Structure formats: structure tokens, C-alpha cells
Coordinates of C-alpha atoms in Angstrom, one line a residue:
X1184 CA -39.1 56.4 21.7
X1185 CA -41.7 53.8 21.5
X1186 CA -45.5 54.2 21.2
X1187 CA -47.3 55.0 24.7
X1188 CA -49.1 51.2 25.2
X1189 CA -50.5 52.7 28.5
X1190 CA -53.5 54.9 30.1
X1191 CA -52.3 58.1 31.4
X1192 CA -53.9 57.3 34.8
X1193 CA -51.6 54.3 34.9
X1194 CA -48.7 56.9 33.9
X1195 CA -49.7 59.5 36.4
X1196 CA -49.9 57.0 39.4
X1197 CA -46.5 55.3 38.2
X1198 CA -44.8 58.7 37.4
X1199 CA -45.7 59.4 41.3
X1200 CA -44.7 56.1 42.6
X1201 CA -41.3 56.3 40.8
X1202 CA -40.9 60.0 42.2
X1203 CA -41.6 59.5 46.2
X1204 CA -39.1 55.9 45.1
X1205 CA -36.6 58.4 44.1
X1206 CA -36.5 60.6 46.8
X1207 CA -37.2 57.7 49.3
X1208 CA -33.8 56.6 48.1
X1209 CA -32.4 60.1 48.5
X1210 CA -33.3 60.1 52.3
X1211 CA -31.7 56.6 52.9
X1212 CA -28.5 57.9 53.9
X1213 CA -29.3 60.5 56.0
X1214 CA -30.2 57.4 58.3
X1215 CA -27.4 54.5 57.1
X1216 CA -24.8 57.2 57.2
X1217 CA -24.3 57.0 61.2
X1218 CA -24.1 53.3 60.8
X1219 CA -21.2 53.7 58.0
X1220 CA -19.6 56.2 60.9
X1221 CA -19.7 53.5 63.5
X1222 CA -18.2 50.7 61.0
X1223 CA -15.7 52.9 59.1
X1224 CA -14.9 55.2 62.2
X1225 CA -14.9 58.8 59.4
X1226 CA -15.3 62.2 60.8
X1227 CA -18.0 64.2 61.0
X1228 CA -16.7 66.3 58.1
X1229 CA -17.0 63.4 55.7
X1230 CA -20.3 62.5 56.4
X1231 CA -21.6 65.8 56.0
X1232 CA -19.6 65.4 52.9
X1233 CA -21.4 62.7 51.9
X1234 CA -24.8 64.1 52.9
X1235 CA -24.4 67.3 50.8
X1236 CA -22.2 66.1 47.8
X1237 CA -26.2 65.0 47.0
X1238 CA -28.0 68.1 46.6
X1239 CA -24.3 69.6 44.9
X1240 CA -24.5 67.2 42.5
X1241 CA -28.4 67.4 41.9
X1242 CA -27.8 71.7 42.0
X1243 CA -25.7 70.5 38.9
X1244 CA -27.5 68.6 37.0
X1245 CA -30.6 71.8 37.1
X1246 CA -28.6 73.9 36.1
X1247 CA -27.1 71.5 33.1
X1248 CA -30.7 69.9 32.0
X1249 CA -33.3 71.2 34.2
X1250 CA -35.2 72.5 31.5
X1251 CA -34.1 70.2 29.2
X1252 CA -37.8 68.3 29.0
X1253 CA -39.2 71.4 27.9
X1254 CA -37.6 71.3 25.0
X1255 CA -36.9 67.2 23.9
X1256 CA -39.6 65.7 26.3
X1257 CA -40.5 64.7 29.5
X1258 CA -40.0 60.5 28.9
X1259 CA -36.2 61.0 27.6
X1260 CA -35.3 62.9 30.4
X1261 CA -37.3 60.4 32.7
X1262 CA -35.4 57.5 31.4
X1263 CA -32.2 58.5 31.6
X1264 CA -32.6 59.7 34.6
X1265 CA -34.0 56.6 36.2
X1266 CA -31.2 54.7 34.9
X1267 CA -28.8 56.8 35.9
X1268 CA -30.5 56.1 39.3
X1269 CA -30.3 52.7 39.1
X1270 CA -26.9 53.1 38.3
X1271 CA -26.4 54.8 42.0
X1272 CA -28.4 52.3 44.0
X1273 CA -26.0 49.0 42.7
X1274 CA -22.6 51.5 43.8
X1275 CA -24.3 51.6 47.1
X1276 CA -25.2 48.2 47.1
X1277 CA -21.6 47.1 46.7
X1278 CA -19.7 50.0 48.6
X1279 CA -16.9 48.9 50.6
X1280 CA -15.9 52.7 52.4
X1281 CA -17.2 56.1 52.7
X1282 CA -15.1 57.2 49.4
X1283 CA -17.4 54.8 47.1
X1284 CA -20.2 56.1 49.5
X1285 CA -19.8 59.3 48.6
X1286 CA -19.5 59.2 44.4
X1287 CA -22.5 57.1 44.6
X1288 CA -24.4 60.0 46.4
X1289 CA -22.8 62.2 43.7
X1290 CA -24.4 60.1 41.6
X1291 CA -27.8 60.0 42.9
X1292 CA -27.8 63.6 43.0
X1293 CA -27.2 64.4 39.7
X1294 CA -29.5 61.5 38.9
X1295 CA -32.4 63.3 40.9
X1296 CA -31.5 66.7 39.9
X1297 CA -32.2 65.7 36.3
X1298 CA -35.8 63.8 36.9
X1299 CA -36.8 66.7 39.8
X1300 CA -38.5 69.1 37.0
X1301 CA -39.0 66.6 34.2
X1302 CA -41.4 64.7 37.0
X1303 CA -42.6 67.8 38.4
X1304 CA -43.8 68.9 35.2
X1305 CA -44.8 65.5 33.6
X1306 CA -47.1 64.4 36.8
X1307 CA -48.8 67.4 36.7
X1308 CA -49.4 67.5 32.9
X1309 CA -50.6 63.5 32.3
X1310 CA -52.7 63.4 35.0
X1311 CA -56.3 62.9 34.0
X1312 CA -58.4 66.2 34.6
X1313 CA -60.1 64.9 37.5
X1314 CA -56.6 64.3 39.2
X1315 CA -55.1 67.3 38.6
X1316 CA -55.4 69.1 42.0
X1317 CA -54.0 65.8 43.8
X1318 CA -51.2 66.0 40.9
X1319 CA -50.1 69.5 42.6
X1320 CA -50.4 68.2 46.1
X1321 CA -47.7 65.3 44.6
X1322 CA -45.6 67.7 43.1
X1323 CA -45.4 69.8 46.6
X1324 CA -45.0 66.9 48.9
X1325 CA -43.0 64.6 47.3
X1326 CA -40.0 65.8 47.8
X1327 CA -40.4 65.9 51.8
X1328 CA -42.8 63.0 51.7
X1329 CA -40.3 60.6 50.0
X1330 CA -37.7 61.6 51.8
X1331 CA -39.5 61.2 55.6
X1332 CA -40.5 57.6 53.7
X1333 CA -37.0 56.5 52.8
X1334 CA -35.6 57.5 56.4
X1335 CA -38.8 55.9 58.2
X1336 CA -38.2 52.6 56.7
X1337 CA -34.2 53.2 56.4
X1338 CA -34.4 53.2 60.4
X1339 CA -36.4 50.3 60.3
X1340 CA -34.3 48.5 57.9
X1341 CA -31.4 48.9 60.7
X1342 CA -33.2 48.1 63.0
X1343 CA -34.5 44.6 61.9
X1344 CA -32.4 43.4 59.1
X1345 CA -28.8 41.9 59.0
X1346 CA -28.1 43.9 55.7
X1347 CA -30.3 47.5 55.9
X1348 CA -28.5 48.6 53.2
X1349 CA -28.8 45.8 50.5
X1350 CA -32.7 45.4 51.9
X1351 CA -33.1 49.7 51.1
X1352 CA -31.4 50.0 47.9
X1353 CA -32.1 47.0 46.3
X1354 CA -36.0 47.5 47.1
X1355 CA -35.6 51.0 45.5
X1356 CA -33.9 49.3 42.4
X1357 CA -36.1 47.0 41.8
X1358 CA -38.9 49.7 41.7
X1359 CA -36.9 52.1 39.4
X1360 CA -36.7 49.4 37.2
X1361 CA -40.3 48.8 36.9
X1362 CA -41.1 52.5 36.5
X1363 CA -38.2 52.7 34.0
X1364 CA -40.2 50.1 31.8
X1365 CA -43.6 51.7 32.0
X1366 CA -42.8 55.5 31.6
X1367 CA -41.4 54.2 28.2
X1368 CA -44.5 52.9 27.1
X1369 CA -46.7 55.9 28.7
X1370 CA -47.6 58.8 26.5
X1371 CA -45.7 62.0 25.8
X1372 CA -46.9 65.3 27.2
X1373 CA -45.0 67.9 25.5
X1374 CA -46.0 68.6 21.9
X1375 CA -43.8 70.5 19.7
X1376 CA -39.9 69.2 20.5
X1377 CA -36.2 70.5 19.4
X1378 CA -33.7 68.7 17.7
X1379 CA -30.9 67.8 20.3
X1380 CA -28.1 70.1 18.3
X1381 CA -30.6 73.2 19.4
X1382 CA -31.3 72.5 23.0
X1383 CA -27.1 71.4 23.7
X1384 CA -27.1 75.2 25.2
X1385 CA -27.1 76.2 28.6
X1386 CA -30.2 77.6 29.4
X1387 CA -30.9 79.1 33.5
X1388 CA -33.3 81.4 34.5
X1389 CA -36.7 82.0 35.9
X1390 CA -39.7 82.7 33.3
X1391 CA -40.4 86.7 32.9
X1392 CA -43.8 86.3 34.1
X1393 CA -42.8 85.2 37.6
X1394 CA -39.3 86.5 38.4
X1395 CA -40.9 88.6 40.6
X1396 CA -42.8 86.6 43.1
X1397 CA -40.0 84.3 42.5
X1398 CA -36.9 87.4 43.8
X1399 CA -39.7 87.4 46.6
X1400 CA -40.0 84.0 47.8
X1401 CA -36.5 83.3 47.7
X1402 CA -35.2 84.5 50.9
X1403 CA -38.3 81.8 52.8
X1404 CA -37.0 79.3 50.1
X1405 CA -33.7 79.5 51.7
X1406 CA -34.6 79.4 55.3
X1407 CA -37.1 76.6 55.5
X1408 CA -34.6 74.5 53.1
X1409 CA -31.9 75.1 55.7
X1410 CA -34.1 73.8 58.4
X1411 CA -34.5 70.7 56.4
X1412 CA -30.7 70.0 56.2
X1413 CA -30.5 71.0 60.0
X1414 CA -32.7 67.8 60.6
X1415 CA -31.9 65.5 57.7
X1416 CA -28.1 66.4 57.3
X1417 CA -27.2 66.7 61.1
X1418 CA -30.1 65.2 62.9
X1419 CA -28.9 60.9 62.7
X1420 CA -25.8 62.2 64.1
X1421 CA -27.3 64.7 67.0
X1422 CA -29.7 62.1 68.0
X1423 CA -26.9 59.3 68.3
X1424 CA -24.1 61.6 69.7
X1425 CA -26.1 63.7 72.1
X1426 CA -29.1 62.5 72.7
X1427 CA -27.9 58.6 72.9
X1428 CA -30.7 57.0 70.6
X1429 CA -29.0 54.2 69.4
X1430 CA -32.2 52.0 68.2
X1431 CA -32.5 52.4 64.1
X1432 CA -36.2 52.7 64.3
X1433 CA -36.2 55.3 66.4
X1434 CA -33.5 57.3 64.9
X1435 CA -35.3 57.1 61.8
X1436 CA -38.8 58.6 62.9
X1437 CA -36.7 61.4 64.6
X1438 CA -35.3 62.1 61.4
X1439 CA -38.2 61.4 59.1
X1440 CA -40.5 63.3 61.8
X1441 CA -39.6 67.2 60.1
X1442 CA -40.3 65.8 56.4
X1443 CA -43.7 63.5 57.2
X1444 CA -45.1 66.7 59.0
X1445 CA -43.9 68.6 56.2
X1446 CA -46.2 66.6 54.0
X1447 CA -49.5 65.6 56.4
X1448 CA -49.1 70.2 56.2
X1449 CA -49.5 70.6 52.9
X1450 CA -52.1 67.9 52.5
X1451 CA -54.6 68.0 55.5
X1452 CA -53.7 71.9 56.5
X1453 CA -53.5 73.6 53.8
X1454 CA -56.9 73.2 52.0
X1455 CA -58.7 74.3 54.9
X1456 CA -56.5 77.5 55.5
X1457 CA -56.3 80.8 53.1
X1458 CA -52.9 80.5 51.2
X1459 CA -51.7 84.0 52.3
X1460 CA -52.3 82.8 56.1
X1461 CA -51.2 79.1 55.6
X1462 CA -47.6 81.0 54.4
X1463 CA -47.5 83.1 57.4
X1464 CA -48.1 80.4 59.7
X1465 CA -46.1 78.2 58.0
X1466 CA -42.8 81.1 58.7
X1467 CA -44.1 81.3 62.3
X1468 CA -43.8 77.6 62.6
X1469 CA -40.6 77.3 61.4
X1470 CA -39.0 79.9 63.2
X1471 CA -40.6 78.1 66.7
X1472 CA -39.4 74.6 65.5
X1473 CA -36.0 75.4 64.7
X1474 CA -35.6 77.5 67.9
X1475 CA -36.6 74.7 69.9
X1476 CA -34.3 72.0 68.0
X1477 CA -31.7 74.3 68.8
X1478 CA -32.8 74.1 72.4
X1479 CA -33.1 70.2 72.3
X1480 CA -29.3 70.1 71.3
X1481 CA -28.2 72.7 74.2
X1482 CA -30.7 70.5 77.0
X1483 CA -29.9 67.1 75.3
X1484 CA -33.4 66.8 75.2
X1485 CA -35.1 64.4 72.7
X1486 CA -38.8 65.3 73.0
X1487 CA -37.8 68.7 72.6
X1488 CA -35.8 67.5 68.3
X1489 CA -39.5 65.6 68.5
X1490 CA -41.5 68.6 69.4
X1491 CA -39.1 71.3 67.2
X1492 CA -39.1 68.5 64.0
X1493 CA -42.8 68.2 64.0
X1494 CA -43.3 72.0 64.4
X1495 CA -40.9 72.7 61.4
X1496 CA -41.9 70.1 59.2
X1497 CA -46.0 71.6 59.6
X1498 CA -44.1 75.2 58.8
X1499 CA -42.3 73.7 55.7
X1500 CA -45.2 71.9 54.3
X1501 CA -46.9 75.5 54.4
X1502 CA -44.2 77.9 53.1
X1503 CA -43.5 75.4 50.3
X1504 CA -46.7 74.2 49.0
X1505 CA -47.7 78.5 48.8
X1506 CA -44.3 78.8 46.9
X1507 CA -45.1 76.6 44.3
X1508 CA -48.9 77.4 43.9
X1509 CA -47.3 81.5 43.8
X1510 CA -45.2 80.7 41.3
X1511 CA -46.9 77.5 38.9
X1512 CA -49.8 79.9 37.7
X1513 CA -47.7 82.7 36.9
X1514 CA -46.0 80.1 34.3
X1515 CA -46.8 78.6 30.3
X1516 CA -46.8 75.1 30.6
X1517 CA -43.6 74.8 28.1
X1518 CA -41.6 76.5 30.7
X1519 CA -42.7 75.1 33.9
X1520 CA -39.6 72.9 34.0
X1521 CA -37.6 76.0 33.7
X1522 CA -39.6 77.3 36.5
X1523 CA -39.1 74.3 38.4
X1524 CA -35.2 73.9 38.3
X1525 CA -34.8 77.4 39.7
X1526 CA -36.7 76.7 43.0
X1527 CA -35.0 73.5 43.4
X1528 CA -31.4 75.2 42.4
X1529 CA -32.6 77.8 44.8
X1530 CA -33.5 74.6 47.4
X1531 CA -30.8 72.1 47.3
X1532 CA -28.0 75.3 47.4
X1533 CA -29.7 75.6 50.7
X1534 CA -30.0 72.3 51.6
X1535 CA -26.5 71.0 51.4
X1536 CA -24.1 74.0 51.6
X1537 CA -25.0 74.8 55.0
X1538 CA -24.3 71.2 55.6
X1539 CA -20.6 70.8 54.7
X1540 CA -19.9 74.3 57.1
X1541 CA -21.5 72.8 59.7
X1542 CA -19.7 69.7 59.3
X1543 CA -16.4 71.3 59.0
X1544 CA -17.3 73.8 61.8
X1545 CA -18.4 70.7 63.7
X1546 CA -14.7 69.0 63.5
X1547 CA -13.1 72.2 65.2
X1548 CA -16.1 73.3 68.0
X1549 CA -17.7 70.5 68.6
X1550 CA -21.3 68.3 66.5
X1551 CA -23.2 70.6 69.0
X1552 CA -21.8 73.5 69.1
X1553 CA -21.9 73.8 64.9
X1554 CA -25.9 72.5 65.1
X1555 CA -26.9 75.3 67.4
X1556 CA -24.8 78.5 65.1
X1557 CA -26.8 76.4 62.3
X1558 CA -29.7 76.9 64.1
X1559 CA -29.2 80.6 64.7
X1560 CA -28.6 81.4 60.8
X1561 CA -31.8 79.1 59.9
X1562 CA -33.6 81.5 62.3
X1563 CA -31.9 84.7 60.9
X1564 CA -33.0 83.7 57.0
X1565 CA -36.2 82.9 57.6
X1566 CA -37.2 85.6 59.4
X1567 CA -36.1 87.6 56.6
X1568 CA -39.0 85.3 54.2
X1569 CA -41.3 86.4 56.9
X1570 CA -40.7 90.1 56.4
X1571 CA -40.6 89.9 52.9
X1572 CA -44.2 87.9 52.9
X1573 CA -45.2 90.7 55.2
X1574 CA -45.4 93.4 52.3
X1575 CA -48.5 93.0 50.2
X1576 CA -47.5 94.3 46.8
X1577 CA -47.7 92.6 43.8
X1578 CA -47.9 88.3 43.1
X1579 CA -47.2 87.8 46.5
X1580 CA -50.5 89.3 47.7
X1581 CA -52.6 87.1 45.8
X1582 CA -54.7 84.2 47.3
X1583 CA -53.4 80.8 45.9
X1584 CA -55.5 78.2 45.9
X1585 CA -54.9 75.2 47.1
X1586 CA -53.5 73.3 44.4
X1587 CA -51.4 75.7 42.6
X1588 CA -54.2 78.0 41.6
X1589 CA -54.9 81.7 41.9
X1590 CA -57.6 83.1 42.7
X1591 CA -59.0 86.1 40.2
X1592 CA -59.0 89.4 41.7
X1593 CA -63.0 90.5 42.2
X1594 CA -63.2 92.8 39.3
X1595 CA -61.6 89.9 36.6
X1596 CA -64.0 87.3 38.2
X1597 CA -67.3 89.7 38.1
X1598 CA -66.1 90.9 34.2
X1599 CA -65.7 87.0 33.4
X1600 CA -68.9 86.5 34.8
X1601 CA -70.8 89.2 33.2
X1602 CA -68.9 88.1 29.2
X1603 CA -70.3 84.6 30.2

């Protein structure tokens, strides 16, 4: 690898640029997929399909590498990984039917499933020390953020240009090409490395320290992810099918409505809340959002999608910004990729699974029908995070700052103060 020729501010705020490009990419689809329907006339089952053969194929590629960056560093595993992303945005660029569609979403999956934790980890570690609490907020919002970004502007790509899909993906090249070129010249972050012949085994698992907390917040991990795919797997459709929104900018702030909330939740809301509270609220809110999407699809009502998105989106921001700042402290900084390719394994199994049944259930009952039994599980699983976040014992009970902090327990912060 070449010497690092730049600041790590300049790394730090490209790192984070290149992520949200990423995962702006990644939420393209959700929105040009409908228009792909209308021109190549596929069935719901295969765009479902081609929604959920993402998060598949980024599930793969965590489970593969995800911790690979530990161990060789963060910059080879960026690289690649941006080129292999590249890769994925000229096959969309030149797809001629929903077949090419879908291996280049394949692709893109497994190309974002392999720079998820290396960028988690990497943002968080070369940010300058005075940027380190807006480097968590990053890591916890990026993934939402971008996506609400890339289905915001997706919508307005369709609605105003004669080629949406050359304007989206060859923007999002053209940045990943740029941030390809700078995060080989930044600086490294992990110290001591492997040879490659002792990190070619399969390593998956969750650090010792926080498998705990982590068994814990699984089951609210599960549920809030599924109210994601509920909105950004079925939503474009609902909102065409039912609810007769045909203009591309407004389909795409329907859409992009859950995952924007998501993020102005975990930015503006959550430092002014305590954690254990912000998590509650953040179940309540999901459970009251997806209730009344479900509704919205029943009534054919679109301010209620509006209403139930925006409500979810505020709950996800919540529940997932007090995961990770549970689970980040409880880590070493060598194995915080680890760490982060379990949540996301745990996330995108959530994300798309749920997807393809509901497309496939969708094909026999009906794109309603299958949205509202979707709906019911989403409910189910996520009051079962509620109950679990109920019980006070152990990590769980902890304050979390905002951040990804904990707070000391009273009789470790008065024995620190009294040593000092």
C-alpha cells in the first residue's frame, strides 16, 4: 500500500462521504425498481428478488470478510471493496432486463457487506479526537441516512431526467472513484497486521465481552430491521399499486421518509434524551408506525405510509443508535469489526429475508394482503425487543451515552475521582 499523503481529517470526512455514497447507491433501487416493473412487465416476486438478493449477498460477504480489516487493515479491505462497487454501478448502468438487474444487486451487496465494518470501524478510528462523537453519530446513521439520500434523489432522478438511472449510478461512480483514490493515500489505523495465509480462515462471532448485551438486543435488531424492509423493499410498489402515486419525486420521499427520520432521530433526539428512555421510546415508536403503515395499506391511505414512515423511522433511529453505543464500549478496538459484522449479519438477515416471503406470498394473496401479514410479524418481533429491554439486568441496564459511550456506575466514577 502506498504512504498516507493525506490529513486524517481529510480521511475521516472522505471515509464518510464514500460511506453515505455507498449506501445512497444501495437505496437507488428500492425506487428505480417499480420503473424496471413498468418497462419489463416482471412480477412481484422478482423484484423482491432483486431487492433482497442485496442484503443476501452483503450477509455473505460479513460472514466471509467481515472482520477481515481487523486483521490485514482497514484501507485493503476499503479498496477492494470500492472497486468492487464500482464494478456494480457500470452493470447497472448498462442493464438491459431484470436478470442483469439482479447479479448487479448481488454484486453491490457483497460489495457493501465487505466495506460495512471496515468503514464502521475505520471512520470511527481516523477521526481527529475532537470529531470523534460525530464519527459515532456517522457510523449510526449512515446506513439509514444514505439510504433515505439515494431514494430521495433516485425519485427525483425519475422524475426529471430522461435517463434516472445512468444520472444515479453514474454520479455514485464517479464519487467511488474519487474516494477510491484518496483512501489509498490516507493513513492506516490498525497497527499490528497478519500475513494473508493466517487470516484465509473463517472467523464469525461476537467478542466475549459483549455477547451478552448483544443475545439481548437481538430480538429489537430483528424487528426494527424488518420494519425497514417493509418500507424500503415493499413501499415503491404499495405506493404505486395501492395508493396510485405515480410522480417519482413523490414516491421517493414516501420511501426515503422511514430512513431520513431514522437519522434526524439519532442525531437531534437522541442527545437530549437518556439512552435507556431514547430505546424505549424508540420500540414504542416502532410498534405505532408499523401498525399504522399497515393501516395505510388496508384504507389506501397515503398520509397514513407518511405518518406510519415518519413514526418508524424516529423509532429506528432510537433503537439503533442505543444498540450500537450498548455494544461499541463493551469492545477492544481490534475487534470492533468483528463486532460490527454480527449486528449487520444480524440486520440485513432481517432486512431482506422477510422480503422475498412477502414477495412470493404477494404473487399468490395479493401485494396487500402479503404487506399487511408483514406488518403483523414486524409488530410481533419487536414487541419481543421491547420486553427483553424491559428487564434491567446486566449491559443492558446501563446508560449509554450519546455517542457510543457508557456511562460509569456511581461507585467506579466516585473511586476514579478520589485515585485522581
Amino acid at each position: 500500500m502506498p504512504r498516507p499523503t493525506v490529513p486524517p481529517v481529510v480521511a475521516f470526512v472522505s471515509s464518510s462521504v464514500a460511506f453515505m455514497t455507498v449506501m445512497a447507491a444501495a437505496g437507488a433501487p428500492s425506487a428505480l425498481l417499480v420503473v424496471y416493473q413498468q418497462h419489463w412487465h416482471f412480477p412481484d416476486s422478482e423484484l423482491t428478488i432483486a431487492f433482497a438478493i442485496y442484503a443476501l449477498g452483503l450477509l455473505l460477504a460479513l460472514l466471509v470478510i467481515g472482520s477481515l480489516s481487523d486483521r490485514i487493515g482497514r484501507r485493503p479491505v476499503l479498496i477492494a471493496a470500492l472497486a468492487l462497487q464500482a464494478v456494480a454501478m457500470v452493470v447497472f448502468l448498462f442493464a438491459p432486463d431484470i436478470g442483469v438487474i439482479i447479479v448487479a444487486r448481488a454484486l453491490q451487496g457483497f460489495a457493501t457487506g465487505a466495506a460495512t465494518s471496515a468503514f464502521s470501524a475505520y471512520i470511527s478510528e481516523v477521526a481527529p479526537v475532537a470529531q470523534k462523537r460525530l464519527a459515532a453519530l456517522v457510523v449510526s446513521i449512515a446506513s439509514v441516512a444514505g439510504l433515505g439520500i439515494g431514494v430521495v434523489l433516485t425519485g427525483i432522478a425519475i422524475q426529471f431526467a430522461v435517463a434516472p438511472a445512468g444520472v444515479v449510478f453514474g454520479a455514485a461512480l464517479a464519487i467511488i472513484v474519487v474516494a477510491i483514490v484518496v483512501t489509498a493515500a490516507s493513513p492506516e489505523t490498525v497497527g499490528e497486521r497478519q500475513r494473508i495465509g493466517d487470516v484465509l480462515v473463517l472467523r464469525i462471532g461476537v467478542p466475549s465481552a459483549a455477547r451478552t448485551a448483544f443475545a439481548r438486543t437481538v430480538p429489537g435488531m430483528i424487528g426494527i430491521w424488518m420494519s425497514a424492509g417493509l418500507v424500503l423493499g415493499l413501499g415503491s410498489s404499495i405506493v404505486h399499486q395501492a395508493l396510485h402515486i405515480t410522480s417519482g419525486a413523490a414516491l421517493g420521499l414516501v420511501v426515503a421518509a422511514q430512513p431520513l427520520a431514522a437519522a434526524v432521530s439519532a442525531l437531534v433526539l437522541g442527545p437530549l434524551m437518556p439512552p435507556r428512555r431514547f430505546m424505549l421510546a424508540g420500540y414504542v415508536a416502532v410498534l405505532a408506525g408499523v401498525s399504522l403503515e399497515a393501516c395505510s395499506f388496508a384504507a389506501g391511505l397515503a398520509s397514513l405510509i407518511i405518518c406510519g414512515a415518519i413514526v418508524t423511522g424516529l423509532g429506528f433511529g432510537a433503537v439503533f443508535s442505543s444498540t450500537l453505543g450498548i455494544l461499541v464500549p463493551l469492545t477492544r478496538a481490534q475487534e470492533r469489526a468483528k463486532l460490527f459484522s454480527a449486528v449487520y449479519v444480524v440486520a440485513y438477515l432481517a432486512y431482506g429475508v422477510p422480503v422475498i416471503v412477502a414477495g412470493f406470498l404477494s404473487d399468490a394473496i395479493g401485494l396487500v394482503p402479503a404487506a399487511i401479514i408483514y406488518a403483523a410479524a414486524t409488530v410481533a418481533v419487536t414487541a419481543a425487543g421491547l420486553i427483553v429491554s424491559l428487564t434491567r439486568t446486566g449491559p443492558m441496564s446501563r446508560d449509554v451515552l450519546p455517542g457510543g459511550t457508557q456511562e460509569a456506575p456511581h461507585d467506579v466514577r466516585a473511586s476514579t475521582s478520589s485515585a485522581a
